[in-house]
Amino acid sequence: MSNRVMSLVMSRLLIALVTLVIVSFAVFFATTMLPGDTATILLGQAATPEAVEGLRKAMHLDEPAIFRFMRWFAGLLAGDLGTSYANDMPIAELIGGRFINSLKLAGVTALFSVPIALTLGITAAMMRGSLYDRIVTILTIGVISVPEFMVATSAVLLFAVYLKWLPALSFANEVHSFTDLLRVYAMPVITLTFVVSAQMIRMTRAAVVETLNTPYVEMALLKGASRRRIVLKHALPNALGPIVNAVALSLSYLLGGVIIVETIFNYPGIAKLMVDAVATRDLPLIQSCAMIFCLGYLVLITLADIIAILSNPRLR
């Protein structure tokens, strides 16, 4: 690895760390501006002013926001996510099982979406300009234009209301067999696959088409090599870096789509936990969940940037 590549990789990592600090600052102060008083919401409207004031002091809500941010950020650096206001238990324990459920949903979605997207993107590039290519392009643009909540709502109406094939809600703790697994994950995975695959198909097609336009591929074509051999032996190995970059970027969209999907299907993941925490103004829990999403997004984006740097032939 050359010094230039190493410096670029280190700069991306440094940018990611600085971005994470800025995001933590924005997340903390955005949550503190949520309407409503946390102590009043937790104690109820019938609570006396003395009880509300006592709870605010116990939770350090009477301190200036900058001091509370410094205490919270220092806890993050030490691996301490704090204590939930509403549940009075460590946030790490609350998030643990929910985080596993969200990872399972993301993993199953990636297992289905990545092969489908790569297959459609590569075959569309191989048959560039054909009717098949046009159909795939039109469908991907159409899917990109439809928001996640519309796809999720349409899936509920079609498969749960009209056809009655699948349950409208997904409870991960009700999986006792392979059939239960399919029923629980079917509609969330269908929705997220729509969200992720469309962009991945377009980026994969563009990467393969760009590789097919290179001189060495044209030379192989002039020598009589079949299009399939050209794609498999020449184009794909050289387009592997951009394709992996496209996969990493597309999977980052899971972090946005999963919030809507978990809420609509009542899936017990970390996104649903964060939405519930907003209702109770559980600020430490909201902040911790938001930081996990931001960290995941930054990791995927930084990974995509590093892959793009390492796969760039001009930097080798």
CSV table of C-alpha atoms in Angstrom, one decimal, residues 125-295:
chain,number,residue,atom,x,y,z
A,125,ALA,CA,-25.2,-4.2,-18.0
A,126,MET,CA,-24.6,-7.3,-20.1
A,127,MET,CA,-27.7,-6.6,-22.2
A,128,ARG,CA,-27.3,-2.9,-22.3
A,129,GLY,CA,-29.8,-1.1,-24.5
A,130,SER,CA,-32.1,-4.1,-24.7
A,131,LEU,CA,-35.7,-4.3,-23.7
A,132,TYR,CA,-34.7,-6.1,-20.5
A,133,ASP,CA,-32.3,-3.4,-19.6
A,134,ARG,CA,-35.0,-0.7,-20.1
A,135,ILE,CA,-37.5,-2.6,-18.0
A,136,VAL,CA,-35.0,-3.0,-15.1
A,137,THR,CA,-34.0,0.7,-15.4
A,138,ILE,CA,-37.7,1.8,-15.3
A,139,LEU,CA,-38.5,-0.5,-12.4
A,140,THR,CA,-35.5,0.7,-10.3
A,141,ILE,CA,-36.3,4.4,-10.9
A,142,GLY,CA,-39.9,3.7,-10.0
A,143,VAL,CA,-38.9,1.9,-6.7
A,144,ILE,CA,-36.5,4.7,-5.8
A,145,SER,CA,-39.3,7.2,-6.2
A,146,VAL,CA,-41.6,5.4,-3.7
A,147,PRO,CA,-41.0,6.1,0.0
A,148,GLU,CA,-40.5,3.3,2.5
A,149,PHE,CA,-43.7,3.9,4.3
A,150,MET,CA,-45.7,3.6,1.1
A,151,VAL,CA,-44.0,0.2,0.3
A,152,ALA,CA,-44.7,-1.0,3.8
A,153,THR,CA,-48.3,0.1,3.8
A,154,SER,CA,-48.9,-1.5,0.4
A,155,ALA,CA,-47.4,-4.7,1.6
A,156,VAL,CA,-49.7,-4.8,4.6
A,157,LEU,CA,-52.8,-4.1,2.5
A,158,LEU,CA,-51.9,-6.7,-0.1
A,159,PHE,CA,-50.4,-9.6,1.9
A,160,ALA,CA,-52.2,-9.1,5.3
A,161,VAL,CA,-55.5,-7.5,4.5
A,162,TYR,CA,-56.6,-8.8,1.1
A,163,LEU,CA,-54.6,-12.1,0.6
A,164,LYS,CA,-54.3,-12.8,4.4
A,165,TRP,CA,-51.1,-14.7,3.7
A,166,LEU,CA,-48.9,-12.9,6.3
A,167,PRO,CA,-49.4,-11.2,9.7
A,168,ALA,CA,-49.6,-7.4,9.7
A,169,LEU,CA,-47.2,-7.3,12.8
A,170,SER,CA,-43.9,-9.0,13.2
A,171,PHE,CA,-42.9,-10.3,16.6
A,172,ALA,CA,-39.4,-11.7,16.7
A,173,ASN,CA,-40.0,-13.7,19.9
A,174,GLU,CA,-42.7,-15.8,18.2
A,175,VAL,CA,-40.2,-17.7,15.9
A,176,HIS,CA,-40.3,-21.4,16.8
A,177,SER,CA,-39.9,-22.9,13.3
A,178,PHE,CA,-38.8,-22.1,9.8
A,179,THR,CA,-42.3,-21.3,8.8
A,180,ASP,CA,-42.6,-18.8,11.7
A,181,LEU,CA,-39.3,-17.3,10.6
A,182,LEU,CA,-40.7,-16.7,7.1
A,183,ARG,CA,-44.0,-15.2,8.4
A,184,VAL,CA,-42.2,-12.9,10.9
A,185,TYR,CA,-39.6,-11.5,8.5
A,186,ALA,CA,-41.4,-11.7,5.2
A,187,MET,CA,-43.0,-8.2,5.0
A,188,PRO,CA,-40.2,-6.3,6.7
A,189,VAL,CA,-37.6,-7.9,4.5
A,190,ILE,CA,-39.8,-7.3,1.3
A,191,THR,CA,-40.0,-3.6,2.2
A,192,LEU,CA,-36.4,-3.2,3.0
A,193,THR,CA,-35.3,-5.1,-0.1
A,194,PHE,CA,-37.2,-2.7,-2.2
A,195,VAL,CA,-35.5,0.2,-0.4
A,196,VAL,CA,-32.0,-1.2,-0.7
A,197,SER,CA,-32.0,-3.1,-4.0
A,198,ALA,CA,-33.0,-0.3,-6.4
A,199,GLN,CA,-30.0,1.9,-5.7
A,200,MET,CA,-27.7,-1.1,-5.6
A,201,ILE,CA,-28.9,-2.3,-9.0
A,202,ARG,CA,-28.3,1.1,-10.6
A,203,MET,CA,-24.8,1.5,-9.1
A,204,THR,CA,-23.8,-2.1,-10.0
A,205,ARG,CA,-25.0,-1.6,-13.6
A,206,ALA,CA,-23.1,1.6,-13.9
A,207,ALA,CA,-19.9,0.0,-12.6
A,208,VAL,CA,-20.1,-2.9,-15.0
A,209,VAL,CA,-20.9,-0.7,-18.0
A,210,GLU,CA,-18.0,1.5,-17.2
A,211,THR,CA,-15.7,-1.5,-17.1
A,212,LEU,CA,-17.1,-2.9,-20.4
A,213,ASN,CA,-16.2,0.4,-22.1
A,214,THR,CA,-12.4,0.0,-21.3
A,215,PRO,CA,-9.9,-0.7,-24.1
A,216,TYR,CA,-8.9,-4.2,-22.9
A,217,VAL,CA,-12.6,-5.4,-22.9
A,218,GLU,CA,-13.0,-4.0,-26.4
A,219,MET,CA,-9.8,-5.9,-27.4
A,220,ALA,CA,-11.2,-9.1,-26.0
A,221,LEU,CA,-14.4,-8.6,-27.9
A,222,LEU,CA,-12.5,-8.0,-31.2
A,223,LYS,CA,-10.7,-11.3,-30.5
A,224,GLY,CA,-14.0,-13.1,-30.6
A,225,ALA,CA,-14.6,-13.7,-26.9
A,226,SER,CA,-18.2,-14.2,-26.0
A,227,ARG,CA,-20.0,-11.5,-24.0
A,228,ARG,CA,-20.5,-13.8,-21.1
A,229,ARG,CA,-16.8,-14.6,-20.9
A,230,ILE,CA,-15.9,-10.9,-21.2
A,231,VAL,CA,-18.2,-10.0,-18.3
A,232,LEU,CA,-17.1,-12.9,-16.0
A,233,LYS,CA,-13.4,-13.0,-16.9
A,234,HIS,CA,-12.6,-9.4,-17.6
A,235,ALA,CA,-15.3,-7.0,-16.5
A,236,LEU,CA,-16.4,-8.3,-13.1
A,237,PRO,CA,-12.9,-8.8,-11.5
A,238,ASN,CA,-12.0,-5.2,-12.4
A,239,ALA,CA,-15.5,-3.8,-11.3
A,240,LEU,CA,-15.4,-5.7,-8.0
A,241,GLY,CA,-14.2,-2.6,-6.1
A,242,PRO,CA,-16.9,-0.3,-7.3
A,243,ILE,CA,-19.5,-3.1,-6.9
A,244,VAL,CA,-18.5,-3.7,-3.2
A,245,ASN,CA,-18.6,0.1,-2.8
A,246,ALA,CA,-22.1,0.2,-4.2
A,247,VAL,CA,-23.2,-2.6,-1.8
A,248,ALA,CA,-21.8,-0.7,1.2
A,249,LEU,CA,-23.4,2.5,0.2
A,250,SER,CA,-26.8,0.9,-0.5
A,251,LEU,CA,-26.8,-1.1,2.8
A,252,SER,CA,-26.4,2.3,4.6
A,253,TYR,CA,-30.0,3.0,3.5
A,254,LEU,CA,-31.1,0.2,5.7
A,255,LEU,CA,-30.5,2.5,8.7
A,256,GLY,CA,-33.1,5.0,7.5
A,257,GLY,CA,-35.6,2.5,6.2
A,258,VAL,CA,-35.5,0.3,9.3
A,259,ILE,CA,-36.9,3.0,11.5
A,260,ILE,CA,-40.1,3.2,9.4
A,261,VAL,CA,-40.3,-0.5,8.9
A,262,GLU,CA,-39.9,-1.5,12.6
A,263,THR,CA,-42.6,1.1,13.5
A,264,ILE,CA,-45.1,0.0,10.9
A,265,PHE,CA,-44.7,-3.7,11.5
A,266,ASN,CA,-44.2,-3.3,15.3
A,267,TYR,CA,-40.9,-5.2,15.0
A,268,PRO,CA,-39.0,-5.3,18.4
A,269,GLY,CA,-35.8,-3.7,17.2
A,270,ILE,CA,-33.7,-0.8,18.3
A,271,ALA,CA,-35.6,1.7,16.0
A,272,LYS,CA,-38.9,0.8,17.6
A,273,LEU,CA,-37.3,1.2,21.0
A,274,MET,CA,-36.1,4.7,20.0
A,275,VAL,CA,-39.6,5.7,18.8
A,276,ASP,CA,-41.1,4.5,22.1
A,277,ALA,CA,-38.5,6.5,24.0
A,278,VAL,CA,-39.5,9.7,22.1
A,279,ALA,CA,-43.1,9.2,23.4
A,280,THR,CA,-41.8,9.1,27.1
A,281,ARG,CA,-39.1,11.7,26.5
A,282,ASP,CA,-36.5,9.2,27.7
A,283,LEU,CA,-33.6,11.4,26.6
A,284,PRO,CA,-30.6,9.1,27.4
A,285,LEU,CA,-32.3,6.2,25.5
A,286,ILE,CA,-33.1,8.4,22.5
A,287,GLN,CA,-29.6,9.7,22.4
A,288,SER,CA,-28.0,6.3,22.6
A,289,CYS,CA,-30.2,4.8,19.9
A,290,ALA,CA,-29.6,7.8,17.6
A,291,MET,CA,-25.8,7.5,18.1
A,292,ILE,CA,-25.9,3.8,17.3
A,293,PHE,CA,-27.7,4.6,14.0
A,294,CYS,CA,-25.2,7.4,13.2
A,295,LEU,CA,-22.2,5.1,14.1
